[in-house]
mmCIF file with all atom_site columns, C-alpha atoms in Angstrom:
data_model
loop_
_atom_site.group_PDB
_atom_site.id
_atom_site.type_symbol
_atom_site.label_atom_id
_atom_site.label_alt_id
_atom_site.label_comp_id
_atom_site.label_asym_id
_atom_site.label_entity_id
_atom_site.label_seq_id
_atom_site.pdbx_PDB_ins_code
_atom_site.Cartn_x
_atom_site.Cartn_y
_atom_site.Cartn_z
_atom_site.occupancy
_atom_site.B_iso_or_equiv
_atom_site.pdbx_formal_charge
_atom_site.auth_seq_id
_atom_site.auth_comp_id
_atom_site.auth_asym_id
_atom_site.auth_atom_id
_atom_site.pdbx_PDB_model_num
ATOM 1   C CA . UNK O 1 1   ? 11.359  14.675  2.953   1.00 62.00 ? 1   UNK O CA 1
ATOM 2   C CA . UNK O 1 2   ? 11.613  18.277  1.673   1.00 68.00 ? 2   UNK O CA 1
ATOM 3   C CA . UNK O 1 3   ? 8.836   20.640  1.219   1.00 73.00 ? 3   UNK O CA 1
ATOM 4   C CA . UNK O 1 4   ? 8.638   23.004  -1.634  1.00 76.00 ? 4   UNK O CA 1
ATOM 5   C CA . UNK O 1 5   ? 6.309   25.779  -2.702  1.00 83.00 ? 5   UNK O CA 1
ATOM 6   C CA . UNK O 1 6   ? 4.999   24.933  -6.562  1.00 85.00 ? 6   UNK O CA 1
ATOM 7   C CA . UNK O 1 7   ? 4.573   27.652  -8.912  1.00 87.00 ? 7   UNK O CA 1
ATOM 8   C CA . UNK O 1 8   ? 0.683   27.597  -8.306  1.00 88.00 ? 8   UNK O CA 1
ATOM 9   C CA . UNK O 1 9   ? 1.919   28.466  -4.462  1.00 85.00 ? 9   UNK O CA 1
ATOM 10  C CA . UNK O 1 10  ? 0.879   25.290  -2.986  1.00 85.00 ? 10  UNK O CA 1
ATOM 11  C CA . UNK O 1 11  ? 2.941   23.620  -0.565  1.00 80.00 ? 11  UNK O CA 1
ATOM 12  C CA . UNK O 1 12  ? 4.479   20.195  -1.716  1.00 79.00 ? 12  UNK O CA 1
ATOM 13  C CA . UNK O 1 13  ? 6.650   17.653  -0.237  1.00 74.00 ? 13  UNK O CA 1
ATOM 14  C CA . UNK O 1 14  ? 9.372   15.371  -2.115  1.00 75.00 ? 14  UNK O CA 1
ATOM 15  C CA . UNK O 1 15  ? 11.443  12.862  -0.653  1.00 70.00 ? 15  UNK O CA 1
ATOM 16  C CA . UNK O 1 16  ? 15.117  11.662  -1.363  1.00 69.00 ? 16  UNK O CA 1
ATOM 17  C CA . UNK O 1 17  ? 17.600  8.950   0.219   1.00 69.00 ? 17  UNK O CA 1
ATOM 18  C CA . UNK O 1 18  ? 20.886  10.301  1.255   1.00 67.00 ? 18  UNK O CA 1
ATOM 19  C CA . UNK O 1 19  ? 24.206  8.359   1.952   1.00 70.00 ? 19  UNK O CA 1
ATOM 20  C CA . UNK O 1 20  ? 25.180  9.853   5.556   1.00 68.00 ? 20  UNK O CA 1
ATOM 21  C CA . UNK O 1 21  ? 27.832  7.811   6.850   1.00 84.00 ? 21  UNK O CA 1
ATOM 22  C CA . UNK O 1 22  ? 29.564  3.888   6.678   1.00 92.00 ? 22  UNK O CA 1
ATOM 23  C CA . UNK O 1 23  ? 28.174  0.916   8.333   1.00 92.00 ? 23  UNK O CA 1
ATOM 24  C CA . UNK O 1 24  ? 29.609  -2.943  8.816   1.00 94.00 ? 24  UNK O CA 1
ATOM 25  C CA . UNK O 1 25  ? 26.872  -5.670  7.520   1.00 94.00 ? 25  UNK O CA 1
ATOM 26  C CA . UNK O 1 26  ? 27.389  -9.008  7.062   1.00 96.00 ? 26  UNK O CA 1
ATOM 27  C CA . UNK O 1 27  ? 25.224  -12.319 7.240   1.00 97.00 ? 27  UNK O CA 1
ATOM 28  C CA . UNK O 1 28  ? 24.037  -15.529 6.186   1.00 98.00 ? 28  UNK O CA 1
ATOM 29  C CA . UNK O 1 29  ? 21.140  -17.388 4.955   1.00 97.00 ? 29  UNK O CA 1
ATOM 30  C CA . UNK O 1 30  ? 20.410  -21.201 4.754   1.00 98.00 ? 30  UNK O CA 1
ATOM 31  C CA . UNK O 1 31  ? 17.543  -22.281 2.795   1.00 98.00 ? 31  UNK O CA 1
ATOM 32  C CA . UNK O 1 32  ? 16.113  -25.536 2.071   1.00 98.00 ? 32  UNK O CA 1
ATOM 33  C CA . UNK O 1 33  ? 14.048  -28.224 1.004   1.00 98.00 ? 33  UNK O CA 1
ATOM 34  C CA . UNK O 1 34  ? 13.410  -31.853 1.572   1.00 98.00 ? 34  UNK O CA 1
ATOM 35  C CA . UNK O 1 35  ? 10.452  -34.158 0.142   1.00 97.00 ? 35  UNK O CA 1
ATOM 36  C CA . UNK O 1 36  ? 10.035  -36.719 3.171   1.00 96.00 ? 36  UNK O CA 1
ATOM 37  C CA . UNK O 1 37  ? 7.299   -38.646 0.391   1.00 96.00 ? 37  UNK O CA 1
ATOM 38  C CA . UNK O 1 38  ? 5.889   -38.325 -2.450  1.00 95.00 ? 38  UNK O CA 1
ATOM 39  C CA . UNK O 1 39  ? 3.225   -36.190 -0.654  1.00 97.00 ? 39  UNK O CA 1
ATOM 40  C CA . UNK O 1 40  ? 5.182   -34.200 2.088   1.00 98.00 ? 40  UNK O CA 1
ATOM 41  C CA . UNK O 1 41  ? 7.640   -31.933 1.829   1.00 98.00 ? 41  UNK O CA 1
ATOM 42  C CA . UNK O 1 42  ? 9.414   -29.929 4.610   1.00 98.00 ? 42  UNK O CA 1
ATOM 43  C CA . UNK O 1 43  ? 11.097  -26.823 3.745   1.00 98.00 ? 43  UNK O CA 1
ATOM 44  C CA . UNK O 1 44  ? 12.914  -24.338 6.054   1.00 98.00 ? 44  UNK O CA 1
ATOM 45  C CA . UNK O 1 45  ? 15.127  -21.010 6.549   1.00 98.00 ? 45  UNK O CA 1
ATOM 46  C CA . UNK O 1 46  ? 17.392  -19.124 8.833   1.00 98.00 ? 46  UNK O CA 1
ATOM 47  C CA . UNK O 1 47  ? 19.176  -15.798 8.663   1.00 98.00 ? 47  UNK O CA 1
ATOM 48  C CA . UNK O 1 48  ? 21.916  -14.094 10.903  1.00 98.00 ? 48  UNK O CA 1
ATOM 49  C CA . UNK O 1 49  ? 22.711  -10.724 9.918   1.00 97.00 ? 49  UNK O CA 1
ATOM 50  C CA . UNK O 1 50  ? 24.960  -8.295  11.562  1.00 96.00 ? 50  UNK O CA 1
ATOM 51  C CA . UNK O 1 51  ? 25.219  -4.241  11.344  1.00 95.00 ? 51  UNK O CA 1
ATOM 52  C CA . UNK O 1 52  ? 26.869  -1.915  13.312  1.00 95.00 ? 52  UNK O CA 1
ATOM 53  C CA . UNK O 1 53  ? 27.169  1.730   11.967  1.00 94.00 ? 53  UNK O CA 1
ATOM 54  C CA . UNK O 1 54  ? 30.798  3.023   12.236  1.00 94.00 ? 54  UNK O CA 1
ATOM 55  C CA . UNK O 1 55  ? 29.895  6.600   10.768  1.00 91.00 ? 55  UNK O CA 1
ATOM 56  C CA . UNK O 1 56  ? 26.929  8.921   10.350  1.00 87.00 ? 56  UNK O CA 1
ATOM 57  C CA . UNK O 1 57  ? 25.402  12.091  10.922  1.00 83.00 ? 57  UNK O CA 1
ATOM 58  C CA . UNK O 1 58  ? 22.189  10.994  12.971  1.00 82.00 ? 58  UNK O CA 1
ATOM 59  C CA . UNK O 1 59  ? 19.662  13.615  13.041  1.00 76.00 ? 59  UNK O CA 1
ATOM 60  C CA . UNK O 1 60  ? 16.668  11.825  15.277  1.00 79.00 ? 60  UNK O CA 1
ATOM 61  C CA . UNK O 1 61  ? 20.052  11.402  17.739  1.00 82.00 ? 61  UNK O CA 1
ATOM 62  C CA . UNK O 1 62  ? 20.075  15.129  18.305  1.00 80.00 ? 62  UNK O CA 1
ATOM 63  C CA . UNK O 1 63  ? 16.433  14.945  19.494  1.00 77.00 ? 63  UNK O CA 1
ATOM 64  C CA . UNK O 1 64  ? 16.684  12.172  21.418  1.00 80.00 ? 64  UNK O CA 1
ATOM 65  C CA . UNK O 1 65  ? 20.243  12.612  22.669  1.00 81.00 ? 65  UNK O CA 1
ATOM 66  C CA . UNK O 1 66  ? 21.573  16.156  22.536  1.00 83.00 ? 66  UNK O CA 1
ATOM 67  C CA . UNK O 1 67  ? 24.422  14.912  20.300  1.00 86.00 ? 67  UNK O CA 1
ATOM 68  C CA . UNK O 1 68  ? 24.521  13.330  16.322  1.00 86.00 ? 68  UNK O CA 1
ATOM 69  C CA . UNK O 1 69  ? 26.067  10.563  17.181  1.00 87.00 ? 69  UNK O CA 1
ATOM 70  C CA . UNK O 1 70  ? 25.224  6.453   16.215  1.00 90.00 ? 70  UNK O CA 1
ATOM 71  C CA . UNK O 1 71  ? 28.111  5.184   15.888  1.00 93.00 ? 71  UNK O CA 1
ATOM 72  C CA . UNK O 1 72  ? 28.282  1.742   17.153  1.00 94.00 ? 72  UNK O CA 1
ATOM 73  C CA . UNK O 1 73  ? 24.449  1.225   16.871  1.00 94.00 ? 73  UNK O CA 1
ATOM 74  C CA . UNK O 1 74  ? 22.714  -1.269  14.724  1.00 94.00 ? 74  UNK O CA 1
ATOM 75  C CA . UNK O 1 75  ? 21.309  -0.349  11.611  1.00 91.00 ? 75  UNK O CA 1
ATOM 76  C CA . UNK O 1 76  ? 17.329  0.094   12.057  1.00 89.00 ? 76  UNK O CA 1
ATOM 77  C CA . UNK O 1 77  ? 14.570  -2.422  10.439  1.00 91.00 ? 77  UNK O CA 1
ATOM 78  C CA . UNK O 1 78  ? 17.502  -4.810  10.484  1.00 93.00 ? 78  UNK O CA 1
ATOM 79  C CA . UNK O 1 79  ? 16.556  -7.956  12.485  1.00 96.00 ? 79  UNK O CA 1
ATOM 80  C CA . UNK O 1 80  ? 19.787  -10.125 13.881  1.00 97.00 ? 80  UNK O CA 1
ATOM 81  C CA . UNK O 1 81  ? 17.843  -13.554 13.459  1.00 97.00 ? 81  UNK O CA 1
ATOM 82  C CA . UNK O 1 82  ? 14.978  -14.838 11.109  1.00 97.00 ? 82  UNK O CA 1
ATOM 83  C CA . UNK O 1 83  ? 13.973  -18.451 10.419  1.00 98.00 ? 83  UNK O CA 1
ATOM 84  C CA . UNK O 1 84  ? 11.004  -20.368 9.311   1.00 98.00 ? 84  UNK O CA 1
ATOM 85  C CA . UNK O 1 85  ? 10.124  -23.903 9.135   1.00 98.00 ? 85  UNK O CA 1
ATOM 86  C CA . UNK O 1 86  ? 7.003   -25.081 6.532   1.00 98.00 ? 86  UNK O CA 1
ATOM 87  C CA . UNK O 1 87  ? 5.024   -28.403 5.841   1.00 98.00 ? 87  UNK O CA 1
ATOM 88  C CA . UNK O 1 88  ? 3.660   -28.639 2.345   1.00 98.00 ? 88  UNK O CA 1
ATOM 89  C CA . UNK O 1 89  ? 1.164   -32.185 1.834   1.00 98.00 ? 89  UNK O CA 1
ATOM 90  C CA . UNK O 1 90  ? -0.370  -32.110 -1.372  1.00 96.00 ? 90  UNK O CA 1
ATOM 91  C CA . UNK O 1 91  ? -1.689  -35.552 -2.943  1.00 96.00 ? 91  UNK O CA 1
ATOM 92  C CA . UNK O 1 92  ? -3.716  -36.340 -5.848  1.00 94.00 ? 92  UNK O CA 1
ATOM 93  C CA . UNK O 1 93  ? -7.351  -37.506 -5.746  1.00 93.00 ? 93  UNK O CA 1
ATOM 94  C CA . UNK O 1 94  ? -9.053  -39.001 -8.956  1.00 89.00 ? 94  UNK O CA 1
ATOM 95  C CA . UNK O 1 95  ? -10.537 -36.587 -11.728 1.00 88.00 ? 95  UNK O CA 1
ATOM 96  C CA . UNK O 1 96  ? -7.610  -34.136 -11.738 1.00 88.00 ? 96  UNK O CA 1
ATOM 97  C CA . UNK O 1 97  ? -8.712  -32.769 -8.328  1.00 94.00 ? 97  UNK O CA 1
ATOM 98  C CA . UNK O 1 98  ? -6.224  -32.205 -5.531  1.00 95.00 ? 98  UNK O CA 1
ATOM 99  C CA . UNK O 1 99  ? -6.440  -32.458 -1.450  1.00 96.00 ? 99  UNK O CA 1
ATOM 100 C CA . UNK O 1 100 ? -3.714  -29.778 0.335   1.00 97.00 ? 100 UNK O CA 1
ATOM 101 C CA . UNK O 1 101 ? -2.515  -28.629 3.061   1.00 98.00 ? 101 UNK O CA 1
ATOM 102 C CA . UNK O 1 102 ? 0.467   -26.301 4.642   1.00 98.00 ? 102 UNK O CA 1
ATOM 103 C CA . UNK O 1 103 ? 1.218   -25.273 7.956   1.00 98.00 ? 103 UNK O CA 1
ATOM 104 C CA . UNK O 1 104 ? 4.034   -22.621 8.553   1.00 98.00 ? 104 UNK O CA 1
ATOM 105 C CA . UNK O 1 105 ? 6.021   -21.229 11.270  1.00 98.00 ? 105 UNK O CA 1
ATOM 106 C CA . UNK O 1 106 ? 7.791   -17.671 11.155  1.00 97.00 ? 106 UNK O CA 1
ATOM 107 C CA . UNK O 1 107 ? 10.475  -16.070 13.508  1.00 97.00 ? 107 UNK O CA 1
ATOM 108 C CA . UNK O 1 108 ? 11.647  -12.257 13.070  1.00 96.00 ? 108 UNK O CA 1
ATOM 109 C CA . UNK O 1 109 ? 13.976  -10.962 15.880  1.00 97.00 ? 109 UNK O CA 1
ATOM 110 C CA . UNK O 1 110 ? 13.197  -7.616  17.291  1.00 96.00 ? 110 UNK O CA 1
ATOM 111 C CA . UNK O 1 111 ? 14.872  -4.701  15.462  1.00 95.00 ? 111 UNK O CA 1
ATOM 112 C CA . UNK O 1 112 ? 15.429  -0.683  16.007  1.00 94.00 ? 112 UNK O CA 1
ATOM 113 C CA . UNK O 1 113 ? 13.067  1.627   14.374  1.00 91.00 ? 113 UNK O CA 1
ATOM 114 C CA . UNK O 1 114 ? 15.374  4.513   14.144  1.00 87.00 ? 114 UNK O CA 1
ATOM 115 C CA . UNK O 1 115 ? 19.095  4.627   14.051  1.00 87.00 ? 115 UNK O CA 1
ATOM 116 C CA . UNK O 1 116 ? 19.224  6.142   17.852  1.00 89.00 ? 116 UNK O CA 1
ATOM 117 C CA . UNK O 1 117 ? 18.522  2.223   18.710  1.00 92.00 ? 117 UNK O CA 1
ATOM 118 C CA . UNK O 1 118 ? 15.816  3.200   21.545  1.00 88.00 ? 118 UNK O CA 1
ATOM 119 C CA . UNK O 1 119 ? 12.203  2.512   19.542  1.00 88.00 ? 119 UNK O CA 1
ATOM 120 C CA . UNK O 1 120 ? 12.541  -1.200  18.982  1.00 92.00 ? 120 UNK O CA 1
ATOM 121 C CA . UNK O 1 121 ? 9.792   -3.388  17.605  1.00 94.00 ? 121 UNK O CA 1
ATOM 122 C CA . UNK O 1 122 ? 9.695   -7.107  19.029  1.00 94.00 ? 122 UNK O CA 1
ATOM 123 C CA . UNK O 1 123 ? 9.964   -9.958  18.274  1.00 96.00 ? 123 UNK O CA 1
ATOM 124 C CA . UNK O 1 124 ? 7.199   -12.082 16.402  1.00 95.00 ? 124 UNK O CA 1
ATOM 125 C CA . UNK O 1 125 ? 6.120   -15.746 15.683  1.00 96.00 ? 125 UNK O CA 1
ATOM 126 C CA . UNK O 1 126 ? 3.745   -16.606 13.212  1.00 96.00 ? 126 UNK O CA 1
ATOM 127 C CA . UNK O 1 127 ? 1.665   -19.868 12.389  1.00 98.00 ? 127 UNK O CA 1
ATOM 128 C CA . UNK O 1 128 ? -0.691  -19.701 9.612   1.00 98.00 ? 128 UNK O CA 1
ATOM 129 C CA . UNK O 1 129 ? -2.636  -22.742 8.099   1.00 98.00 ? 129 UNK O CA 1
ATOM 130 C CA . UNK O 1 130 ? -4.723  -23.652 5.533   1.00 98.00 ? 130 UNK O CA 1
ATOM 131 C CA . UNK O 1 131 ? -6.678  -27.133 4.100   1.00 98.00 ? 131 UNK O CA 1
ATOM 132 C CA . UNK O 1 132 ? -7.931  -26.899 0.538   1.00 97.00 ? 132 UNK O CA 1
ATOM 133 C CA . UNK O 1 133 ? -9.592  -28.490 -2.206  1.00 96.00 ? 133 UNK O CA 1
ATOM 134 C CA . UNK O 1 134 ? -8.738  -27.982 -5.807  1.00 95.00 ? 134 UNK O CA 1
ATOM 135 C CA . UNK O 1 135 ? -10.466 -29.101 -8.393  1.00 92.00 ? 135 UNK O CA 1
ATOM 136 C CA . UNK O 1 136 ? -8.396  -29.144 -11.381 1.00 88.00 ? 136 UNK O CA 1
ATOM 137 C CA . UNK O 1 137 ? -6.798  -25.967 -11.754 1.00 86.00 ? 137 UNK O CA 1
ATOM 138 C CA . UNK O 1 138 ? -9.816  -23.568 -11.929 1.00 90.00 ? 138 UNK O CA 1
ATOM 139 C CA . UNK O 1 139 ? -11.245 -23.808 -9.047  1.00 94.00 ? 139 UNK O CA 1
ATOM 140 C CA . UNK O 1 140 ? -10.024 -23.508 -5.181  1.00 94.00 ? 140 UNK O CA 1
ATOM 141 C CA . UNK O 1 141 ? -11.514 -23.993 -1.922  1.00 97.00 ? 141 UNK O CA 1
ATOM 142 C CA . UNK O 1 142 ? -9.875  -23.522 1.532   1.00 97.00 ? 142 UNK O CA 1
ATOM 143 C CA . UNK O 1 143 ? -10.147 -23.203 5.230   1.00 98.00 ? 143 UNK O CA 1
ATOM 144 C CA . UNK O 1 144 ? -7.484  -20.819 6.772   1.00 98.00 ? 144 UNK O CA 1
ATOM 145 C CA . UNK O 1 145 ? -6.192  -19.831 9.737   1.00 98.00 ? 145 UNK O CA 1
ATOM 146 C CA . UNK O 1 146 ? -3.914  -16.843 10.417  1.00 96.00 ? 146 UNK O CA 1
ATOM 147 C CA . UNK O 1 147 ? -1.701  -15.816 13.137  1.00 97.00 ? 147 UNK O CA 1
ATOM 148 C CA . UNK O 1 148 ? -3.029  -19.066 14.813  1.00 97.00 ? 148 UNK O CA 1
ATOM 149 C CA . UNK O 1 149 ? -0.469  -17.913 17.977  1.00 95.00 ? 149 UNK O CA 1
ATOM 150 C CA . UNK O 1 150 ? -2.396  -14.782 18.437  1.00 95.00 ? 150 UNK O CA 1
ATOM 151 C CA . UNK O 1 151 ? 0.784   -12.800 18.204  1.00 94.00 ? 151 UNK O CA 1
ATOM 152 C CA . UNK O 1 152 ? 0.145   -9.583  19.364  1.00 94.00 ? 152 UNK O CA 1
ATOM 153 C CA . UNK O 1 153 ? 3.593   -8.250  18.306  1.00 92.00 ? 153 UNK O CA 1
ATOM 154 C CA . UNK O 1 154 ? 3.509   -5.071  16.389  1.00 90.00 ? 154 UNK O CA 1
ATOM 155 C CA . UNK O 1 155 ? 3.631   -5.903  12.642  1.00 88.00 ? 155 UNK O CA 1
ATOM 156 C CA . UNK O 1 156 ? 6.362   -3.240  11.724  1.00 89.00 ? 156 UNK O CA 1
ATOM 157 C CA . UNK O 1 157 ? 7.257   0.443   12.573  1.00 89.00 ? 157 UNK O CA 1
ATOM 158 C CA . UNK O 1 158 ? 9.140   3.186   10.457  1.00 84.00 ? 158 UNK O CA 1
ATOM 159 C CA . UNK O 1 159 ? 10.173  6.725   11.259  1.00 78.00 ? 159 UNK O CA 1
ATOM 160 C CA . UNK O 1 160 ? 7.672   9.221   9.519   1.00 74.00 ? 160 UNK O CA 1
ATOM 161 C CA . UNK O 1 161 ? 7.412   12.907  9.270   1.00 68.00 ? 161 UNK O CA 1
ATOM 162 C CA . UNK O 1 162 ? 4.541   15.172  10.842  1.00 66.00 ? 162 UNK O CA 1
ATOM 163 C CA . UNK O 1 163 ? 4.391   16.967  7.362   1.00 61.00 ? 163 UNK O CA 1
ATOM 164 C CA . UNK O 1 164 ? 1.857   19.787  9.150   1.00 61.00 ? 164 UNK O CA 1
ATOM 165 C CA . UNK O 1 165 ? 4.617   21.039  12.134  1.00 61.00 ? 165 UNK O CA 1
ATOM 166 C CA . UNK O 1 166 ? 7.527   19.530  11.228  1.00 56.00 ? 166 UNK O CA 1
ATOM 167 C CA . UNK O 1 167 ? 8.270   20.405  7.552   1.00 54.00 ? 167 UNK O CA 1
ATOM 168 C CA . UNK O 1 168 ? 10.243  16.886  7.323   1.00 52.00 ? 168 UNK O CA 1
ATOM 169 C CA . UNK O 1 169 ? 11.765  16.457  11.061  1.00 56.00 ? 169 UNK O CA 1
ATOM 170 C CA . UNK O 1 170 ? 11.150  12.750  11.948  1.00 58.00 ? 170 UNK O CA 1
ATOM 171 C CA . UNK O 1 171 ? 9.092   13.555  14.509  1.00 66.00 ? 171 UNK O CA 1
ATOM 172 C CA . UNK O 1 172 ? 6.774   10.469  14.711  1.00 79.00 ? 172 UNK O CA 1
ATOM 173 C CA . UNK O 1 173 ? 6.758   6.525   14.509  1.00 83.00 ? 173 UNK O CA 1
ATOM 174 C CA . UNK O 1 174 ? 4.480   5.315   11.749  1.00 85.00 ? 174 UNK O CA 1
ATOM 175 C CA . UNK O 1 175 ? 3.162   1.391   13.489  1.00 88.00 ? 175 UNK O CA 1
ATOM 176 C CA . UNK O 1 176 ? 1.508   -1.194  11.564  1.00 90.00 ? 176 UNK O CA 1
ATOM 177 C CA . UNK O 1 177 ? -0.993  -2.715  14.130  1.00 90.00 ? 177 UNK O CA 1
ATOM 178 C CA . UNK O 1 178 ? -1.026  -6.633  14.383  1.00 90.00 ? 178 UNK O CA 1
ATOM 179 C CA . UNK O 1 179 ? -3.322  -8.516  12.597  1.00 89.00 ? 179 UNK O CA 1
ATOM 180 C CA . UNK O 1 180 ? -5.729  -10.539 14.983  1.00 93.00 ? 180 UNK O CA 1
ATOM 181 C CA . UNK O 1 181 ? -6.297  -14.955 14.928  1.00 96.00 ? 181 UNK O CA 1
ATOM 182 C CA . UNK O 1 182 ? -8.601  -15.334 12.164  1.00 96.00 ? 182 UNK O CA 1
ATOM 183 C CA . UNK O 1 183 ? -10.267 -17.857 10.563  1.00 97.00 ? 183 UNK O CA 1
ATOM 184 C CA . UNK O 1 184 ? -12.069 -18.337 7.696   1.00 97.00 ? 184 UNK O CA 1
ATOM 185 C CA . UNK O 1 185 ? -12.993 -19.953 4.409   1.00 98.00 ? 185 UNK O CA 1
ATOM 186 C CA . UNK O 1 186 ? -11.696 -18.554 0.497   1.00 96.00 ? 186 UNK O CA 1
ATOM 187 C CA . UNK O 1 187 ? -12.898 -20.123 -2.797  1.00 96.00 ? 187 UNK O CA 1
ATOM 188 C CA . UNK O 1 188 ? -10.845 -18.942 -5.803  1.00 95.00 ? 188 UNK O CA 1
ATOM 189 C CA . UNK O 1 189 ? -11.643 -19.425 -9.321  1.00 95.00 ? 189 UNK O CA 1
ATOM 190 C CA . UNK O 1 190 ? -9.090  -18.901 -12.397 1.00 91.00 ? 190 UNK O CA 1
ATOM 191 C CA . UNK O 1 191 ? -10.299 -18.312 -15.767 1.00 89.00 ? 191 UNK O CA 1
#
C-alpha cells in the first residue's frame, strides 16, 4: 500500500501486488462423489499442497529478524493439508415437496500469516448441519447448526497496514474472530 497526496491535498492510499522473488508449489486434489441410494450420497475432498520460497526480498523479515531473508519458508495463507467429507439425503415426499438433510465435516491445516513463518493460524475442523423442508421449489424451511464442534480456531489472519503511523509498513495482523456453535431456524422463499 502506497500513500499519495491528491491534488485537493488529501492524503490517499493505493495498493499494488509486486512479484519479489521465486517460490516451489506443487499439489494435489482428489475430489469425489458416490450415491450409496437413491437418497444418499457421500461426497468428499483432500488437498496436499507444498511451497517453499527459494527467493525474495522479505520486508516484515527485517522487522522481525534483522535480515530480508525467507528463503526456505513456506508461502503464507498456504495450508499443507485440507479435506472434507459430506452426507447429502434428500428424498421425495408426495405433492412436489421434499425432506433434506446434510451434514459436513471440514479440515484446514494451520498456515503462516506472513512470509517470516512465525504468526501461524491453526488448524480448524468444522461440522455444520442442517434438516429442511421444501415445499416445491418456492418455499424452504430449515433447522441449522453451525460450527457444531465449537471450534474456537481463529477463522483467518492477513498482514495489514497501520495506515495512521505506518504509511504502508505491515505493521499489524488483521484476525477474523471465530464464529461461535449456533443454532437456529431459516425459512426462504423464491419468487
Amino acid at each position: 500500500v502506497f500513500p499519495f497526496i491528491t491534488e485537493e491535498g488529501t492524503l490517499n492510499l493505493t495498493g499494488a501486488n509486486v512479484n519479489l522473488g521465486q517460490g516451489d508449489l506443487y499439489g494435489v486434489e482428489f475430489e469425489g462423489g458416490y450415491a450409496l441410494t437413491e437418497n444418499l450420497t457421500l461426497s468428499g475432498m483432500f488437498s496436499y499442497n507444498f511451497t517453499e520460497i527459494n527467493e525474495y526480498v522479505c520486508g516484515v523479515c527485517t522487522d522481525i529478524y534483522g535480515n530480508n531473508d525467507a528463503v526456505g519458508n513456506s508461502l503464507r495463507a498456504a495450508p499443507e493439508f485440507a479435506y472434507s467429507l459430506s452426507a447429502d439425503y434428500r428424498r421425495a415426499l408426495s405433492g412436489g415437496n421434499d425432506l433434506y438433510a446434510r451434514l459436513d465435516y471440514n479440515f484446514r491445516d494451520s498456515y503462516y500469516v506472513t512470509d517470516a513463518n512465525v504468526a501461524e493460524v491453526g488448524s480448524q475442523q468444522m461440522v455444520n448441519g442442517v434438516l429442511g423442508f421444501a415445499l416445491g421449489d418456492k418455499f424452504n424451511v430449515e433447522l441449522f447448526g453451525l460450527n457444531l464442534l465449537d471450534e474456537t480456531t481463529v477463522q483467518s489472519a492477513s498482514n495489514g497496514n497501520d495506515v495512521l503511523f505506518t504509511f504502508g509498513a505491515q505493521t499489524e495482523i488483521r484476525l477474523a474472530l471465530p464464529r461461535k456453535r449456533q443454532f437456529g431456524v431459516r425459512a426462504t422463499y423464491n419468487f
